[in-house]
Amino acid sequence: MSNATPTTDPSFETTSSYIASDELRQVVNVALVLQKPLLIRGEPGTGKTLLAHAVAESLQMPLIRWHVKSTTKAQDGLYHYDTVQRLNDSRFGDGDVSEIENYIKLGPLGQAFEAARRSVVLIDEIDKADVEFPNDLLHELDAMSFTVAETGREVAAAHRPFVLITSNAEKELPDAFLRRCIFHYIDFPPPALMTDIVAVHHPGLDQTLLQQCLEKFYWLRDQPQVRKKPSTSELVDWIGALVRSGLDAEALKGDFPFLGVLLKKEADLQALRGRRSG
Amino acid sequence: MFVEFFFHLRRRGIPVSTTEFLTLLEALEKGLSAASLTTFYGLARSILVKRVEHFDLYDGAFLEFFEDRPFALRPGSEIEDELLSWLQEARFFRELTPEQIAALERLDLEELRRQFEERLQEQDERHDGGNRWIGTGGTSPFGHSGYHPGGIRVGGPGKNRSAVQIAQARRFRNLRTDRVLDTRQIAVALRKLRRLERRGRAEELDLEATVDATARNFGDIDLIFRPPRENQVRLLLLMDVGGSMNPYSELTSRLFSAAHRARHFRRFEALYFHNCPYETLYTDMYRQKGKPTEEVLAEVDSRWCCLIVGDAAMAPEELMQPGGSISYYHLNAEPGIDWLRRIKGQVPRAAWLNPDRPDWWGSYTTRKIGELFPMFPLTLDGLSEAVAEVR
């Protein structure tokens, strides 16, 4: 337990641009108080990544992003020792080659540890990396410190950052890693919450139009032959398209304009057309 | 009894670890339950349950545990004495030493209950004199009608549904692993089929070798590259598209599309058959285009893995007799079982996935095939086991 905990932790609230369910707000605050990483899972487009931005905004902390790719290694998050640059400098006599520290570049976690104030670290799509990746980070996330092997310097967090991890569950995450996290699954928003979410993106939208859109949207998601279910972000885009083209609630009756904004797969479009004509 | 909740979840198949349980106790001590069962429901789930697949089990277990407790059924009142005293019990466990925690993990429930009761009694006796368990008196995060240390506001106001009602909704039922297999989940299971080796084009900087070569080169930089690590697994997928498989065609096609899209296999070959593979395998589901089985087998070897999907239920002669094929115009010279043996001989790392429920696997041909191939149900768990078998 770090003694850097301020006694009056601010708590996370819904921001002007992000609507969080009560459940989600609670879980973020639990992770903040317990100072444990928060693992978020959910369908694509349920706002997992946006949550990190909202938390940073709400708590007025800087946000440090770490986008994980299939080739990302745990080490990349801590620091990178640029040997090639050093070799190069020594070859051409540039820079101070004797000072190894000059060639140590801190990664996202390293930056967060060294930051002067508490920050939010987003480890985005952790499941994209190798299966061993989360395990390699266990110690650093627990102790919130690491040692730069090349110089022996210890990088320790003055303020334990709030670590938010998102996953599409493409891979099973290791148990040891899961045990240390607080976990939340972002359920697909029910219509009531969706109304609030849409209002954030399209303020002043005609209520009849909105109700029509939501009805069609949830109907579409319920169709078994639609494999790639449209998500929140697609609904927001779709309403945007309807608004820009000046269509009103009347135009939605018996028609499905801009269906391609909601359904991205040819097979889904065809399956639906077949159903509607048949 | 608070600790019973922990054991109750474990008995219901949720793998809650002691670490997680202690984290929950820490959270309660910090007042995060806000003395409401609804908040407690979410709090405990976020700390104890790390897989969506277990959410439904949790809902079920939660219901079972709280249904008969008086405080669970009155959603309107947020602060209930019974709940408070129940949560208060949690505090004793915070005082356990690491040795005691280790012992706790080894204890069975009865034994633990006995020890816990002894502890409680002991605690009661010493209570008046001020004791080491509840020493600080008056600062309990729970006992003071909504006083929350640190000014932390958690969860929504009292308008929420009660936790029991939330659990009753069983929103996560269709995320259980033993029920659903969606393409993504199949892909996850198939990804475990990997063997990484360095082969192919040299694209990755080999730092050690570069430093070495540069030093040998009197400081002139000499960059050395090596091939990146790649998956060397080759997968042969054989799928039954016969009549009795019709109910499962959706499931089979999901498996196929997941395997097809998993571009990480070095080689991937998918072929179809009707009830039982004979001398021809088909490259399309409608069995229009064929490929001699001999030819397929000539292209694969023991470096391959083979997954066969089928219900394995057919007339005995389809499997055991020459000419037994279900197709009227097809006269197979050799019995199907011989072809299966040949496949197994060529690709020993093979497993059979059966979409039928395991309690239906009693038919003669199913048992016969089960002797040849380890058989697993076509569920996420079954697929994972099959993958572990063949990798």
XYZ file of C-alpha atoms in Angstrom:
669
model
C 0.000 0.000 0.000
C 1.396 3.326 -1.004
C 1.412 6.147 1.469
C 0.930 8.600 -1.363
C -2.847 8.232 -1.090
C -4.429 11.595 -0.602
C -7.060 11.457 2.114
C -9.690 13.063 -0.042
C -9.618 11.016 -3.201
C -11.788 12.665 -5.789
C -14.304 10.290 -7.274
C -15.126 9.645 -10.882
C -18.318 11.170 -12.211
C -20.020 11.211 -15.572
C -18.514 13.933 -17.731
C -20.154 16.185 -20.285
C -19.037 13.872 -23.076
C -19.166 10.445 -21.455
C -22.137 8.807 -19.800
C -21.199 6.064 -17.372
C -23.673 3.668 -15.799
C -23.877 3.631 -11.997
C -22.232 0.239 -12.001
C -19.304 1.497 -14.049
C -18.846 4.592 -11.900
C -18.804 2.469 -8.797
C -16.228 0.100 -10.186
C -13.906 2.916 -11.289
C -14.050 4.380 -7.796
C -13.395 0.999 -6.214
C -10.268 0.640 -8.355
C -9.213 4.191 -7.480
C -9.558 3.620 -3.754
C -7.973 0.175 -3.732
C -5.263 1.425 -6.128
C -5.545 -1.613 -8.308
C -5.543 -1.828 -12.083
C -9.008 -1.803 -13.606
C -9.619 -4.299 -16.377
C -12.476 -3.423 -18.722
C -13.992 -5.851 -21.173
C -16.906 -5.386 -23.493
C -18.149 -5.525 -27.056
C -16.256 -3.307 -29.492
C -17.754 0.182 -29.531
C -18.994 0.208 -25.934
C -16.583 2.988 -25.036
C -13.812 1.108 -23.247
C -11.073 3.383 -24.514
C -13.180 6.512 -24.110
C -13.578 5.639 -20.443
C -9.887 6.357 -19.843
C -10.286 9.806 -21.385
C -13.369 10.425 -19.253
C -11.640 9.329 -16.046
C -8.663 11.562 -16.822
C -10.965 14.469 -17.562
C -13.166 13.942 -14.527
C -10.239 13.594 -12.122
C -8.143 16.187 -13.964
C -5.192 13.892 -14.324
C -2.926 13.604 -17.341
C -3.647 10.604 -19.567
C -0.791 8.439 -20.836
C -1.776 6.006 -23.568
C -0.135 2.716 -24.373
C -1.599 1.052 -27.446
C -0.715 -2.607 -27.414
C 0.018 -4.393 -30.676
C 0.762 -8.007 -31.462
C 4.491 -7.296 -31.257
C 4.395 -5.224 -28.050
C 6.582 -6.463 -25.218
C 6.150 -5.648 -21.519
C 9.573 -4.010 -21.588
C 8.297 -1.440 -24.114
C 6.076 0.028 -21.413
C 8.931 0.536 -19.002
C 11.857 1.817 -21.007
C 13.841 1.283 -24.159
C 17.615 1.327 -24.306
C 18.513 2.716 -27.692
C 21.692 0.755 -28.348
C 21.700 1.368 -32.056
C 21.677 5.137 -31.487
C 24.511 4.782 -28.980
C 26.518 2.611 -31.346
C 25.895 5.138 -34.044
C 26.909 8.084 -31.854
C 30.075 6.327 -30.797
C 30.890 5.598 -34.397
C 30.469 9.204 -35.482
C 31.460 10.897 -32.221
C 28.025 12.471 -31.634
C 26.468 12.931 -28.209
C 27.778 11.867 -24.828
C 28.227 8.145 -25.308
C 29.608 7.589 -21.810
C 26.287 8.611 -20.274
C 24.030 5.591 -20.801
C 21.114 7.473 -19.262
C 20.957 9.595 -22.407
C 19.933 6.521 -24.333
C 17.248 5.324 -21.916
C 13.834 6.316 -23.233
C 10.979 5.787 -20.787
C 7.865 4.007 -22.031
C 4.282 4.909 -21.010
C 4.453 3.205 -17.597
C 7.898 4.667 -16.915
C 6.616 8.127 -17.758
C 3.650 7.694 -15.444
C 5.908 6.561 -12.579
C 8.160 9.575 -13.005
C 5.325 12.050 -13.438
C 5.072 14.795 -10.848
C 1.391 14.050 -10.251
C -0.953 11.107 -10.321
C -1.842 10.139 -13.867
C -4.123 7.765 -15.726
C -2.372 5.081 -17.763
C -4.415 3.416 -20.475
C -3.131 0.017 -21.563
C -5.335 -0.397 -24.587
C -6.239 -3.812 -26.038
C -3.911 -5.839 -23.847
C -5.172 -9.041 -25.429
C -3.501 -8.180 -28.722
C -0.049 -8.920 -27.341
C 1.555 -12.253 -26.682
C -0.138 -14.454 -24.067
C 2.767 -13.921 -21.671
C 2.570 -10.139 -21.877
C 0.308 -9.529 -18.840
C 2.403 -11.840 -16.665
C 5.521 -9.901 -17.565
C 3.913 -6.767 -16.150
C 2.743 -8.281 -12.851
C 5.628 -7.088 -10.745
C 5.717 -3.573 -12.159
C 1.978 -3.122 -11.666
C 2.155 -4.432 -8.106
C 5.215 -2.571 -6.939
C 4.778 0.364 -9.322
C 8.521 0.469 -9.776
C 11.249 -1.086 -11.888
C 14.987 -0.888 -12.260
C 16.765 0.206 -15.397
C 19.155 -2.718 -15.784
C 21.710 -0.728 -17.781
C 22.188 2.025 -15.205
C 20.885 0.480 -12.005
C 18.520 3.410 -11.554
C 15.220 2.648 -9.861
C 12.152 4.222 -11.387
C 9.495 4.208 -8.670
C 6.090 5.826 -8.764
C 5.833 8.872 -6.540
C 2.083 8.715 -7.162
C 0.591 5.357 -8.056
C -0.999 5.930 -11.444
C -4.540 4.784 -12.086
C -4.063 1.946 -14.559
C -6.939 1.170 -16.890
C -6.647 -1.877 -19.085
C -8.999 -2.724 -21.926
C -9.442 -6.108 -23.529
C -11.567 -7.576 -26.269
C -10.813 -10.970 -24.784
C -9.198 -12.183 -27.938
C -6.987 -14.165 -25.648
C -7.578 -15.509 -22.226
C -5.686 -13.413 -19.730
C -3.605 -15.293 -17.162
C -5.175 -15.964 -13.742
C -2.322 -14.412 -11.781
C -2.886 -11.202 -13.677
C -6.661 -11.297 -13.278
C -6.374 -11.779 -9.519
C -4.681 -8.410 -9.197
C -7.218 -6.476 -11.215
C -10.625 -5.073 -10.540
C -12.823 -6.306 -13.346
C -15.771 -4.831 -15.149
C -17.685 -5.957 -18.188
C -19.349 -3.110 -20.047
C -22.704 -4.548 -20.858
C -24.367 -3.252 -23.970
C -26.253 -0.107 -22.873
C -30.012 -0.584 -22.408
C -32.267 1.888 -24.310
C -32.629 4.302 -21.367
C -28.887 4.735 -20.976
C -28.468 4.810 -24.738
C -30.840 7.773 -24.882
C -28.488 9.672 -22.558
C -25.435 8.629 -24.582
C -26.962 9.763 -27.859
C -28.000 13.063 -26.266
C -24.341 13.777 -25.489
C -23.392 13.393 -29.151
C -26.524 14.855 -30.729
C -27.935 17.426 -28.346
C -31.375 18.718 -29.218
C -32.291 15.736 -31.349
C -35.975 15.324 -32.156
C -37.374 12.871 -29.577
C -39.641 11.055 -32.028
C -36.727 10.526 -34.373
C -34.551 9.304 -31.519
C -37.176 6.788 -30.363
C -37.579 5.514 -33.940
C -33.839 5.162 -34.335
C -33.416 3.285 -31.076
C -36.275 0.953 -31.910
C -34.754 0.087 -35.283
C -31.287 -0.163 -33.821
C -32.211 -2.650 -31.081
C -34.372 -4.597 -33.509
C -31.344 -4.920 -35.780
C -29.156 -6.135 -32.945
C -31.744 -8.788 -32.127
C -31.682 -10.296 -35.616
C -29.935 -13.651 -35.343
C -28.587 -13.526 -38.891
C -26.698 -10.298 -38.196
C -23.276 -11.525 -37.186
C -21.506 -8.244 -36.559
C -23.919 -6.428 -34.257
C -23.876 -2.642 -34.685
C -22.400 -0.856 -31.676
C -22.949 2.450 -29.906
C -20.467 4.296 -32.070
C -22.244 3.057 -35.193
C -25.605 4.194 -33.837
C -24.155 7.643 -33.168
C -22.741 7.790 -36.702
C -26.019 6.579 -38.167
C -28.060 9.239 -36.386
C -25.450 11.757 -37.544
C -25.983 10.649 -41.133
C -29.778 10.889 -40.777
C -29.579 14.351 -39.256
C -27.167 15.684 -41.867
C -29.294 14.446 -44.716
C -32.342 16.124 -43.129
C -34.387 12.956 -42.735
C -37.082 12.952 -40.084
C -38.979 10.300 -38.177
C -41.453 10.003 -41.056
C -38.714 8.857 -43.423
C -37.787 5.994 -41.137
C -41.180 4.368 -41.377
C -40.868 1.202 -43.399
C -37.408 2.144 -44.604
C -33.882 1.711 -43.408
C -31.767 4.525 -44.864
C -27.954 4.400 -44.580
C -28.063 0.785 -43.456
C -24.419 0.516 -44.472
C -23.451 2.777 -41.561
C -24.815 0.200 -39.123
C -23.914 -3.011 -40.887
C -20.353 -3.252 -42.147
C -20.411 -6.786 -43.441
C -21.712 -7.570 -46.895
C -23.141 -10.869 -45.662
C -25.102 -9.106 -42.911
C -26.530 -6.575 -45.349
C -27.598 -9.313 -47.716
C -29.077 -11.470 -44.971
C -31.138 -8.540 -43.789
C -32.295 -7.516 -47.249
C -33.325 -11.105 -47.916
C -35.303 -11.143 -44.708
C -37.038 -7.861 -45.291
C -38.092 -8.643 -48.823
C -39.016 -12.239 -47.969
C -21.410 -15.698 8.149
C -19.238 -13.692 5.914
C -16.639 -16.329 5.158
C -19.403 -18.636 3.989
C -19.986 -16.315 1.091
C -16.432 -16.993 -0.046
C -16.823 -20.734 0.218
C -20.256 -20.601 -1.320
C -18.869 -18.933 -4.455
C -16.069 -21.482 -4.627
C -18.518 -24.354 -4.283
C -20.547 -22.914 -7.143
C -17.480 -23.089 -9.364
C -16.205 -19.519 -9.266
C -12.446 -19.647 -8.795
C -12.145 -17.008 -6.077
C -8.658 -16.813 -4.615
C -7.792 -15.850 -1.059
C -5.971 -12.782 -2.392
C -9.159 -11.582 -4.026
C -11.177 -12.316 -0.924
C -8.787 -10.267 1.180
C -9.053 -7.452 -1.357
C -12.810 -7.545 -0.895
C -12.370 -7.303 2.862
C -10.071 -4.343 2.380
C -12.690 -2.708 0.199
C -15.369 -3.294 2.845
C -13.111 -1.862 5.507
C -12.717 1.237 3.394
C -16.457 1.607 3.280
C -16.829 0.845 -0.398
C -19.935 -1.255 0.054
C -21.771 1.892 1.149
C -23.785 -0.437 3.395
C -26.063 -1.389 0.563
C -26.501 -4.859 -0.772
C -26.816 -3.520 -4.306
C -23.466 -1.825 -4.053
C -22.057 -4.901 -2.399
C -23.265 -7.022 -5.318
C -21.260 -4.938 -7.790
C -18.292 -4.490 -5.497
C -17.887 -8.178 -4.778
C -18.306 -9.051 -8.431
C -15.706 -6.568 -9.628
C -13.163 -7.933 -7.160
C -13.978 -11.646 -7.097
C -15.187 -12.522 -10.591
C -12.791 -11.831 -13.454
C -14.461 -13.593 -16.343
C -17.771 -12.662 -17.898
C -18.318 -16.366 -18.416
C -18.655 -16.649 -14.638
C -21.041 -13.727 -14.169
C -24.080 -15.944 -14.514
C -22.705 -18.400 -11.981
C -22.138 -15.450 -9.672
C -25.697 -14.206 -10.133
C -26.997 -17.657 -9.377
C -24.771 -18.101 -6.354
C -25.558 -14.612 -5.073
C -29.284 -15.270 -5.304
C -29.000 -18.570 -3.590
C -26.955 -17.085 -0.795
C -29.052 -13.998 -0.135
C -32.549 -15.114 -0.978
C -33.328 -16.318 2.508
C -31.659 -13.466 4.289
C -34.082 -10.879 5.592
C -32.152 -7.830 4.414
C -31.960 -8.958 0.833
C -35.611 -8.631 0.048
C -36.204 -5.072 1.112
C -34.659 -2.975 -1.605
C -35.959 0.383 -0.427
C -34.031 0.631 2.794
C -30.358 1.079 2.125
C -29.085 0.557 5.617
C -30.167 -2.574 7.357
C -28.908 -3.699 10.695
C -28.632 -7.312 9.628
C -26.598 -6.414 6.604
C -24.384 -4.186 8.662
C -23.673 -6.850 11.198
C -23.102 -9.306 8.412
C -20.588 -7.052 6.740
C -19.012 -6.299 10.081
C -17.945 -9.897 10.423
C -15.609 -9.240 7.565
C -13.406 -7.230 9.831
C -12.164 -10.189 11.843
C -10.572 -11.642 8.800
C -8.558 -8.568 8.121
C -6.617 -9.367 11.246
C -5.397 -12.748 10.068
C -1.660 -13.225 9.713
C -0.183 -14.573 6.466
C 0.337 -17.947 8.186
C -3.289 -18.050 9.183
C -4.329 -17.160 5.664
C -2.233 -19.983 4.311
C -3.839 -22.299 6.820
C -7.227 -20.983 5.789
C -6.654 -22.082 2.254
C -5.954 -25.612 3.358
C -8.907 -25.923 5.685
C -12.116 -27.502 4.697
C -15.299 -25.626 5.302
C -16.431 -27.488 8.426
C -13.094 -27.075 10.080
C -13.011 -23.412 9.161
C -16.461 -22.822 10.485
C -15.499 -24.397 13.790
C -12.395 -22.272 14.119
C -14.265 -19.186 13.125
C -16.886 -19.766 15.788
C -14.198 -20.264 18.386
C -12.705 -17.011 17.296
C -16.000 -15.262 17.541
C -16.581 -16.586 21.033
C -13.172 -15.498 22.092
C -13.854 -12.138 20.625
C -17.120 -11.792 22.490
C -15.514 -12.613 25.786
C -12.883 -10.019 25.422
C -15.106 -7.412 23.908
C -15.838 -5.444 27.083
C -12.254 -5.129 27.996
C -11.303 -3.689 24.658
C -9.606 -6.188 22.425
C -7.120 -6.490 19.656
C -9.685 -7.408 17.048
C -11.971 -4.459 17.283
C -9.667 -2.158 19.069
C -10.296 1.174 17.504
C -14.008 1.339 18.426
C -16.340 3.805 16.881
C -14.547 4.203 13.587
C -16.111 1.256 11.836
C -16.935 2.173 8.279
C -20.177 0.259 8.555
C -21.758 0.925 11.890
C -22.474 4.578 11.683
C -25.492 4.949 9.503
C -23.937 5.893 6.249
C -20.711 7.448 7.405
C -18.087 6.844 4.695
C -14.462 7.541 5.446
C -12.603 9.644 2.968
C -15.736 11.220 1.612
C -15.926 8.710 -1.165
C -19.298 8.422 -2.770
C -19.822 5.138 -4.473
C -22.679 3.813 -6.482
C -26.055 5.279 -7.220
C -28.635 6.534 -4.780
C -31.374 4.345 -3.351
C -33.433 4.295 -6.482
C -31.516 1.251 -7.703
C -33.107 -2.105 -7.949
C -32.174 -4.437 -5.140
C -29.151 -6.627 -5.654
C -31.309 -9.697 -5.560
C -33.442 -8.329 -8.366
C -30.322 -7.584 -10.380
C -29.021 -11.061 -9.804
C -32.436 -12.465 -10.642
C -32.328 -10.891 -14.075
C -29.439 -13.224 -14.935
C -28.267 -10.846 -17.650
C -25.121 -12.803 -18.328
C -26.700 -16.178 -18.883
C -25.704 -16.364 -22.517
C -22.076 -15.585 -21.767
C -21.515 -18.877 -20.005
C -18.731 -20.900 -21.567
C -20.540 -24.166 -21.453
C -23.293 -22.777 -23.656
C -22.180 -20.419 -26.342
C -19.471 -20.658 -28.909
C -19.120 -17.493 -30.877
C -16.535 -17.026 -33.557
C -14.367 -14.825 -31.421
C -14.318 -17.286 -28.560
C -13.454 -20.100 -30.937
C -10.619 -18.006 -32.325
C -9.324 -17.514 -28.800
C -9.351 -21.247 -28.191
C -7.688 -21.962 -31.525
C -4.969 -19.434 -30.817
C -3.634 -21.721 -28.180
C -2.548 -23.895 -31.066
C 0.849 -22.390 -31.512
C 4.461 -23.319 -31.735
C 6.771 -20.405 -32.283
C 9.969 -20.871 -34.209
C 12.322 -18.638 -36.148
C 11.972 -19.342 -39.844
C 11.664 -17.313 -42.993
C 12.935 -13.859 -43.896
C 15.427 -12.099 -41.627
C 13.522 -8.971 -40.593
C 14.261 -8.457 -36.919
C 17.402 -6.755 -35.570
C 19.506 -9.222 -33.595
C 21.115 -6.886 -31.082
C 23.564 -9.344 -29.530
C 24.875 -10.413 -32.899
C 25.032 -6.793 -34.102
C 27.151 -5.706 -31.134
C 29.367 -8.728 -31.615
C 29.794 -8.164 -35.358
C 30.346 -4.424 -34.856
C 33.091 -5.068 -32.302
C 34.756 -7.532 -34.653
C 34.429 -4.942 -37.368
C 36.563 -2.442 -35.366
C 33.550 -0.330 -34.479
C 32.082 -0.011 -37.919
C 28.431 -0.781 -37.440
C 27.400 -4.112 -38.851
C 23.673 -4.733 -38.481
C 22.622 -8.368 -38.163
C 19.036 -9.432 -38.783
C 17.179 -12.615 -37.980
C 13.748 -14.005 -38.844
C 10.961 -13.180 -36.383
C 9.313 -15.936 -34.398
C 6.337 -17.407 -36.179
C 3.682 -19.967 -35.521
C 4.575 -23.284 -37.112
C 1.256 -25.011 -36.535
C -0.518 -26.637 -39.457
C -4.193 -27.455 -38.953
C -6.330 -29.945 -40.822
C -10.023 -29.411 -40.096
C -12.480 -32.091 -41.227
C -16.190 -31.373 -40.849
C -19.227 -33.591 -41.105
C -22.022 -31.885 -43.050
C -24.301 -34.881 -43.142
C -28.030 -34.777 -42.408
C -27.816 -35.436 -38.696
C -25.387 -32.516 -38.482
C -27.956 -30.047 -39.838
C -28.882 -28.705 -36.407
C -25.223 -27.940 -35.869
C -24.375 -26.463 -39.257
C -24.368 -22.948 -37.829
C -21.972 -24.009 -35.080
C -19.701 -25.842 -37.510
C -19.565 -22.905 -39.883
C -18.602 -20.636 -37.005
C -15.748 -22.944 -36.131
C -14.683 -22.954 -39.737
C -14.811 -19.182 -40.115
C -12.909 -18.672 -36.874
C -10.193 -21.086 -37.965
C -10.156 -19.585 -41.422
C -9.753 -16.057 -40.149
C -7.090 -17.019 -37.619
C -4.284 -16.169 -39.979
C -1.658 -17.342 -37.561
C -1.545 -20.917 -38.797
C 1.327 -21.764 -41.048
C -0.976 -23.971 -43.090
C -4.703 -24.471 -42.819
C -6.741 -27.019 -44.719
C -10.505 -27.441 -44.232
C -12.485 -30.268 -45.850
C -15.953 -31.734 -45.543
C -17.431 -35.222 -45.421
C -20.831 -36.847 -45.096
C -21.199 -38.891 -41.889
C -17.859 -40.616 -42.356
C -14.766 -39.818 -44.442
C -14.084 -42.256 -47.288
C -11.805 -42.043 -50.330
C -12.990 -38.514 -51.207
C -13.086 -35.391 -49.079
C -14.924 -32.280 -50.226
C -13.718 -28.714 -50.473
C -17.202 -27.210 -50.247
C -20.096 -27.729 -47.900
C -22.375 -29.008 -50.682
C -19.874 -31.722 -51.543
C -19.693 -30.751 -55.217
C -15.935 -30.539 -55.542
C -13.984 -33.481 -54.253
C -10.377 -34.200 -53.512
C -9.002 -37.733 -53.107
C -8.349 -38.467 -49.433
C -5.051 -40.097 -50.477
C -3.968 -36.777 -51.929
C -4.950 -34.859 -48.818
C -3.088 -37.309 -46.632
C -0.005 -37.086 -48.831
C 0.188 -33.371 -48.146
C -0.006 -33.627 -44.380
C 2.382 -35.207 -41.922
C 2.973 -35.577 -38.207
C 3.750 -31.867 -37.889
C 0.048 -31.212 -38.531
C -2.795 -31.208 -36.042
C -6.190 -32.551 -36.995
C -9.598 -31.628 -35.626
C -12.590 -33.614 -36.846
C -16.081 -32.268 -36.225
C -18.966 -34.688 -36.415
C -21.681 -36.358 -34.371
C -20.086 -39.754 -35.034
C -23.575 -41.257 -34.942
C -24.415 -43.338 -38.026
C -25.508 -46.786 -39.028
C -22.829 -49.326 -38.029
C -22.272 -50.418 -41.638
C -21.412 -46.872 -42.671
C -18.372 -47.117 -40.494
C -17.512 -50.796 -40.569
C -18.426 -52.232 -43.984
C -17.222 -51.737 -47.549
C -20.049 -50.196 -49.534
C -21.691 -48.981 -46.344
C -21.727 -45.308 -47.298
C -25.023 -43.551 -46.697
C -24.984 -42.168 -50.219
C -26.858 -44.617 -52.460
C -24.700 -44.085 -55.537
C -21.461 -44.262 -53.628
C -19.816 -47.637 -53.312
C -16.865 -47.347 -50.984
C -14.325 -50.122 -51.456
C -12.973 -49.804 -47.980
C -14.896 -49.284 -44.731
C -14.876 -45.809 -43.232
C -13.044 -46.927 -40.131
C -10.033 -47.788 -42.298
C -9.957 -44.251 -43.651
C -10.199 -42.880 -40.141
C -7.300 -45.109 -39.087
C -5.283 -43.820 -42.024
C -5.964 -40.211 -41.051
C -4.967 -40.960 -37.497
C -1.819 -42.731 -38.723
C -0.789 -39.781 -40.853
C -1.687 -37.087 -38.305
C -1.391 -38.655 -34.860
C -2.201 -35.399 -33.097
C -5.903 -35.579 -33.831
C -9.052 -35.039 -31.803
C -12.772 -35.420 -32.472
C -15.266 -32.681 -31.616
C -18.800 -33.906 -31.115
C -21.636 -31.356 -31.054
C -24.012 -33.856 -29.443
C -24.318 -33.809 -25.689
C -21.862 -36.247 -24.100
C -24.695 -38.275 -22.575
C -25.829 -39.106 -26.110
C -22.486 -40.573 -27.086
C -23.582 -44.116 -26.486
C -24.117 -45.279 -30.076
C -21.985 -48.087 -31.455
C -20.181 -45.924 -34.028
C -19.602 -43.113 -31.526
C -17.916 -45.511 -29.155
C -15.924 -47.073 -31.997
C -14.660 -43.676 -33.156
C -14.039 -42.645 -29.552
C -11.582 -45.525 -29.275
C -9.619 -44.081 -32.181
C -9.826 -40.344 -31.485
C -10.074 -38.609 -28.117
C -13.569 -37.119 -28.240
C -14.616 -33.734 -26.828
C -17.921 -31.862 -26.841
C -18.135 -28.952 -29.272
C -18.303 -26.319 -26.548
C -15.732 -23.723 -25.628
C -14.418 -25.902 -22.831
C -14.398 -28.962 -25.071
C -12.580 -27.108 -27.814
C -9.964 -25.883 -25.358
C -9.437 -29.435 -24.160
C -9.175 -30.724 -27.723
C -6.637 -28.023 -28.543
C -4.615 -28.953 -25.473
C -4.771 -32.570 -26.658
C -3.436 -31.979 -30.148
C -0.983 -29.148 -29.700
